[in-house]
Short mmCIF file of C-alpha atoms in Angstrom, two decimals:
data_model
loop_
_atom_site.label_atom_id
_atom_site.label_comp_id
_atom_site.label_asym_id
_atom_site.label_seq_id
_atom_site.Cartn_x
_atom_site.Cartn_y
_atom_site.Cartn_z
CA MET A 1 -4.89 -66.07 -42.05
CA GLU A 2 -5.73 -62.40 -42.12
CA ALA A 3 -8.95 -62.90 -40.32
CA ARG A 4 -6.94 -64.78 -37.39
CA GLU A 5 -4.27 -62.02 -37.26
CA GLU A 6 -7.01 -59.39 -36.84
CA ALA A 7 -8.62 -61.69 -34.14
CA ILE A 8 -5.23 -61.58 -32.31
CA LYS A 9 -4.79 -58.03 -32.73
CA ASP A 10 -8.32 -57.33 -31.25
CA THR A 11 -7.65 -59.71 -28.41
CA ALA A 12 -4.35 -58.10 -27.50
CA THR A 13 -5.83 -54.54 -27.63
CA SER A 14 -8.62 -55.75 -25.43
CA LYS A 15 -6.15 -57.03 -22.88
CA GLU A 16 -4.12 -53.63 -22.95
CA ARG A 17 -7.22 -51.76 -22.35
CA GLN A 18 -8.23 -54.14 -19.61
CA THR A 19 -4.86 -54.01 -18.02
CA THR A 20 -4.95 -50.18 -18.33
CA MET A 21 -8.22 -49.78 -16.39
CA GLU A 22 -6.92 -52.22 -13.64
CA LEU A 23 -3.94 -49.97 -13.23
CA GLU A 24 -6.13 -46.83 -12.93
CA ASN A 25 -8.32 -48.55 -10.58
CA GLN A 26 -5.68 -49.65 -8.28
CA LEU A 27 -4.12 -46.00 -8.35
CA ASN A 28 -7.43 -44.49 -7.35
CA GLN A 29 -7.48 -46.68 -4.43
CA ILE A 30 -4.09 -45.78 -3.12
CA THR A 31 -4.02 -43.25 -0.39
CA LEU A 32 -0.82 -41.32 -0.57
CA GLU A 33 0.63 -39.78 2.49
CA ASP A 34 3.26 -37.03 2.70
CA GLU A 35 6.66 -38.53 3.02
CA ASP A 36 8.15 -35.31 4.70
CA ASP A 37 5.95 -35.01 7.79
CA GLU A 38 8.72 -32.74 9.63
CA PRO A 39 8.73 -29.02 8.37
CA LEU A 40 12.21 -27.77 6.96
CA GLU A 41 13.83 -25.25 9.25
CA VAL A 42 14.74 -21.81 7.89
CA GLU A 43 18.29 -20.93 8.95
CA ASP A 44 20.00 -17.52 8.70
CA SER A 45 22.23 -18.83 6.06
CA ASP A 46 19.17 -19.62 4.07
CA VAL A 47 18.19 -16.00 3.75
CA ASP A 48 19.60 -13.19 1.74
CA VAL A 49 20.11 -10.78 4.33
CA LEU A 50 21.71 -8.09 2.48
CA LEU A 51 18.79 -8.23 -0.25
CA MET A 52 16.22 -7.88 2.57
CA GLU A 53 18.04 -5.06 4.30
CA ALA A 54 18.18 -3.26 1.02
CA VAL A 55 14.39 -3.54 0.26
CA ARG A 56 13.76 -2.64 3.86
CA ARG A 57 15.85 0.77 4.00
CA LEU A 58 15.55 1.85 0.30
CA GLY A 59 12.19 0.41 -0.77
CA LEU A 60 8.70 1.43 -0.95
CA ILE A 61 5.33 -0.06 -2.12
CA GLY A 62 2.92 2.37 -3.91
CA ARG A 63 -0.70 1.88 -4.77
CA LEU A 64 -2.06 4.09 -7.57
CA LEU A 65 -5.74 4.98 -6.90
CA ALA A 66 -6.61 5.11 -10.91
CA GLU A 67 -9.32 3.22 -13.03
CA LYS A 68 -6.68 2.46 -15.74
CA GLU A 69 -3.17 1.05 -15.73
CA PRO A 70 -0.47 3.77 -16.10
CA ASN A 71 2.06 3.98 -18.82
CA MET A 72 5.22 3.12 -16.79
CA LYS A 73 7.70 5.33 -18.72
CA SER A 74 5.37 8.34 -18.39
CA MET A 75 4.83 7.76 -14.93
CA LYS A 76 8.55 7.41 -14.02
CA ILE A 77 9.30 10.71 -16.05
CA ALA A 78 6.54 12.41 -14.36
CA LEU A 79 7.40 11.21 -10.72
CA SER A 80 11.22 12.29 -11.51
CA LYS A 81 10.30 15.61 -12.40
CA ALA A 82 8.42 15.98 -9.15
CA TRP A 83 10.63 14.34 -6.77
CA LYS A 84 14.06 15.87 -7.89
CA LEU A 85 15.94 13.24 -6.41
CA LYS A 86 19.74 13.06 -6.07
CA LYS A 87 20.35 9.36 -7.35
CA GLY A 88 17.16 8.20 -9.01
CA PHE A 89 14.94 5.30 -8.62
CA GLN A 90 13.48 2.09 -10.23
CA ILE A 91 9.87 1.08 -10.62
CA THR A 92 8.49 -2.49 -10.91
CA GLU A 93 4.87 -3.12 -11.86
CA LEU A 94 3.27 -5.67 -9.49
CA GLY A 95 -0.21 -5.70 -10.78
CA ASP A 96 -3.47 -4.78 -9.06
CA MET A 97 -2.15 -1.10 -9.36
CA LEU A 98 0.61 -1.84 -6.94
CA PHE A 99 4.20 -0.76 -7.73
CA ALA A 100 7.65 -1.51 -5.98
CA PHE A 101 9.95 1.79 -5.98
CA GLN A 102 13.51 0.94 -5.13
CA PHE A 103 15.63 4.11 -4.36
CA LEU A 104 19.45 4.36 -4.85
CA ASP A 105 19.77 6.78 -1.63
CA MET A 106 18.32 6.81 1.73
CA ASP A 107 17.84 10.75 1.73
CA ASP A 108 15.89 10.18 -1.76
CA ARG A 109 13.37 7.91 -0.06
CA ASN A 110 13.05 9.85 3.05
CA LYS A 111 12.35 12.80 0.81
CA VAL A 112 9.38 11.02 -1.01
CA CYS A 113 8.03 9.98 2.49
CA TYR A 114 8.24 13.25 3.89
CA GLU A 115 6.70 15.38 1.22
CA ASP A 116 3.89 12.67 0.75
CA PRO A 117 1.14 12.87 -0.51
CA TRP A 118 1.91 12.49 -4.09
CA HIS A 119 -0.01 11.77 -7.19
CA TYR A 120 0.18 10.85 -11.04
CA GLU A 121 -2.25 12.64 -13.42
CA ASN A 122 -4.52 13.50 -10.53
CA SER A 123 -4.74 10.02 -8.93
CA LEU A 124 -3.21 9.57 -5.57
CA ILE A 125 -0.35 7.19 -4.96
CA VAL A 126 -0.58 5.63 -1.35
CA PHE A 127 2.91 4.62 -0.24
CA LYS A 128 4.05 1.76 2.38
CA ALA A 129 7.30 0.83 3.57
CA SER A 130 8.83 -2.51 2.30
CA THR A 131 9.07 -4.99 4.86
CA THR A 132 9.13 -8.12 2.64
CA ILE A 133 9.60 -8.88 -0.91
CA GLN A 134 6.15 -10.50 -0.91
CA LYS A 135 3.53 -8.49 -2.92
CA PRO A 136 0.95 -6.94 -0.24
CA LYS A 137 -2.93 -6.62 -0.75
CA PRO A 138 -3.90 -3.33 -2.37
CA GLU A 139 -6.31 -2.76 0.74
CA ASP A 140 -3.26 -2.92 3.06
CA LEU A 141 -1.97 0.30 1.44
CA HIS A 142 -4.54 3.01 2.79
CA MET A 143 -2.41 5.36 5.15
CA ILE A 144 -1.11 8.71 3.86
CA ASN A 145 0.27 11.62 5.68
CA LEU A 146 -1.15 15.08 5.62
CA TRP A 147 -0.20 18.60 6.88
CA ILE A 148 -3.06 20.00 8.45
CA ARG A 149 -3.66 23.71 10.24
CA VAL A 150 -6.03 23.97 13.11
CA GLU A 151 -7.40 27.66 12.36
CA GLY A 152 -8.05 30.00 15.30
CA LEU A 153 -6.19 27.99 17.98
CA PRO A 154 -4.89 30.22 20.84
CA ALA A 155 -0.97 30.49 21.14
CA GLU A 156 -1.01 28.84 24.60
CA MET A 157 -2.60 25.65 23.29
CA ARG A 158 -0.17 24.98 20.38
CA THR A 159 1.70 22.32 22.47
CA GLN A 160 3.00 19.02 21.61
CA LYS A 161 0.34 17.41 23.98
CA MET A 162 -2.42 19.33 22.08
CA ALA A 163 -1.33 18.25 18.71
CA GLU A 164 -1.14 14.58 20.00
CA LYS A 165 -4.75 15.00 21.19
CA ILE A 166 -6.06 16.57 17.85
CA ALA A 167 -3.90 13.86 15.94
CA SER A 168 -5.75 11.22 18.04
CA ARG A 169 -8.82 12.18 16.06
CA PHE A 170 -7.13 10.89 12.83
CA GLU A 171 -4.63 8.01 12.76
CA GLY A 172 -2.04 9.50 15.03
CA LEU A 173 0.68 12.24 14.92
CA ASP A 174 3.64 12.14 12.51
CA TRP A 175 5.10 15.40 13.11
CA PHE A 176 4.31 18.72 15.31
CA ASP A 177 5.53 21.80 13.69
CA ASN A 178 6.04 23.92 16.93
CA GLY A 179 8.20 26.60 14.90
CA ALA A 180 5.28 27.45 12.27
CA GLY A 181 4.46 31.17 12.29
CA THR A 182 4.75 33.14 15.42
CA MET A 183 2.45 33.46 18.46
CA TRP A 184 0.37 36.19 16.80
CA ASP A 185 -0.50 33.80 14.01
CA ASP A 186 -3.89 31.91 14.28
CA TYR A 187 -3.04 28.40 13.60
CA MET A 188 -1.28 25.28 14.64
CA ARG A 189 0.42 23.10 12.02
CA LEU A 190 0.93 19.35 12.44
CA ARG A 191 1.32 16.33 10.17
CA VAL A 192 -1.33 13.55 10.79
CA TYR A 193 -1.55 10.02 9.60
CA MET A 194 -4.87 9.60 7.98
CA SER A 195 -6.64 6.43 6.32
CA ILE A 196 -8.11 7.14 2.99
CA ASN A 197 -11.19 4.73 4.14
CA ASN A 198 -12.29 7.63 6.45
CA PRO A 199 -13.81 10.85 5.45
CA LEU A 200 -11.97 14.14 5.82
CA LYS A 201 -12.61 16.08 9.01
CA LYS A 202 -13.78 19.66 8.56
CA LYS A 203 -13.33 20.74 12.40
CA ILE A 204 -12.04 19.74 15.69
CA LYS A 205 -14.30 20.48 18.88
CA LEU A 206 -12.58 21.26 22.00
CA ASN A 207 -13.98 21.40 25.55
CA ASN A 208 -12.07 24.20 27.27
CA SER A 209 -13.37 24.16 30.82
CA GLY A 210 -16.91 23.83 29.96
CA GLN A 211 -16.86 25.96 27.01
CA LEU A 212 -17.21 24.07 23.57
CA VAL A 213 -15.21 25.60 20.87
CA GLU A 214 -15.07 24.53 17.26
CA TYR A 215 -11.86 25.03 15.30
CA PRO A 216 -11.96 24.60 11.46
CA ILE A 217 -9.15 22.37 9.67
CA LYS A 218 -7.46 23.27 6.50
CA TYR A 219 -5.31 20.86 4.53
CA GLU A 220 -2.13 21.31 2.67
CA LYS A 221 -1.55 19.70 -0.47
CA LEU A 222 -4.96 17.98 -0.40
CA PRO A 223 -5.21 15.29 -3.21
CA MET A 224 -8.35 14.88 -5.21
CA PHE A 225 -11.30 13.71 -2.82
CA CYS A 226 -15.12 13.08 -3.11
CA TYR A 227 -17.34 15.95 -2.51
CA SER A 228 -20.29 13.42 -1.70
CA CYS A 229 -18.54 11.01 0.91
CA GLY A 230 -15.36 13.25 1.75
CA ARG A 231 -12.91 10.59 1.23
CA ILE A 232 -9.57 11.11 -0.69
CA GLY A 233 -8.66 9.17 -3.63
CA HIS A 234 -11.60 9.36 -5.99
CA PRO A 235 -14.07 12.24 -7.45
CA LYS A 236 -17.69 12.47 -6.90
CA LEU A 237 -18.49 10.69 -10.32
CA ARG A 238 -16.70 7.42 -9.00
CA CYS A 239 -17.85 7.46 -5.58
CA LYS A 240 -19.14 3.97 -4.56
CA VAL A 241 -20.08 4.69 -0.80
#
């Protein structure tokens, strides 16, 4: 009797296994097609416009050019002391040495942008305006603003047009300080866009009616840079160029 019951159980188990295998084979042969062929339309009512506007107007993305992750509390304290803002800010860590900065006041945000470059523990922070809530790629953040002085440039050549020409050798002109010094000073001061992927320039060559003249460039608030490749953001010991 017991032997017969065991035989029945074995037969039932065998049939269950066979049925399971048949179902798996049938599923593997099925080609599933997407039911939703038409894309969903995104309408204005689907988007939080106020949130996007707040991020765009009051947000910045920062990239810290450091080898190790910073202490968030220490970094916020250090930047708060350096920036001296009216209403403060918040930092959110995004990973890959990227950070979202949200300011409470437009003037505070503009102050940080205008007084760029900034650094934390000798490591440069590259800022970029927030245009979306999506996380950017680290390599997308490579532009900074720097004040430079073109030494020895004659007073009659310190014009907006000349500033634009000189800035074209960088990544463009941000601001021309036409009120810097007097006509008897020997420099022109301008703020240029610069990519940290390019080496620093030491001089500007001008062709003035066939006469080639070289004018040295001096940088204000120059961050850490490499004495080997001439690029901003790392010391010579960490140079990979």
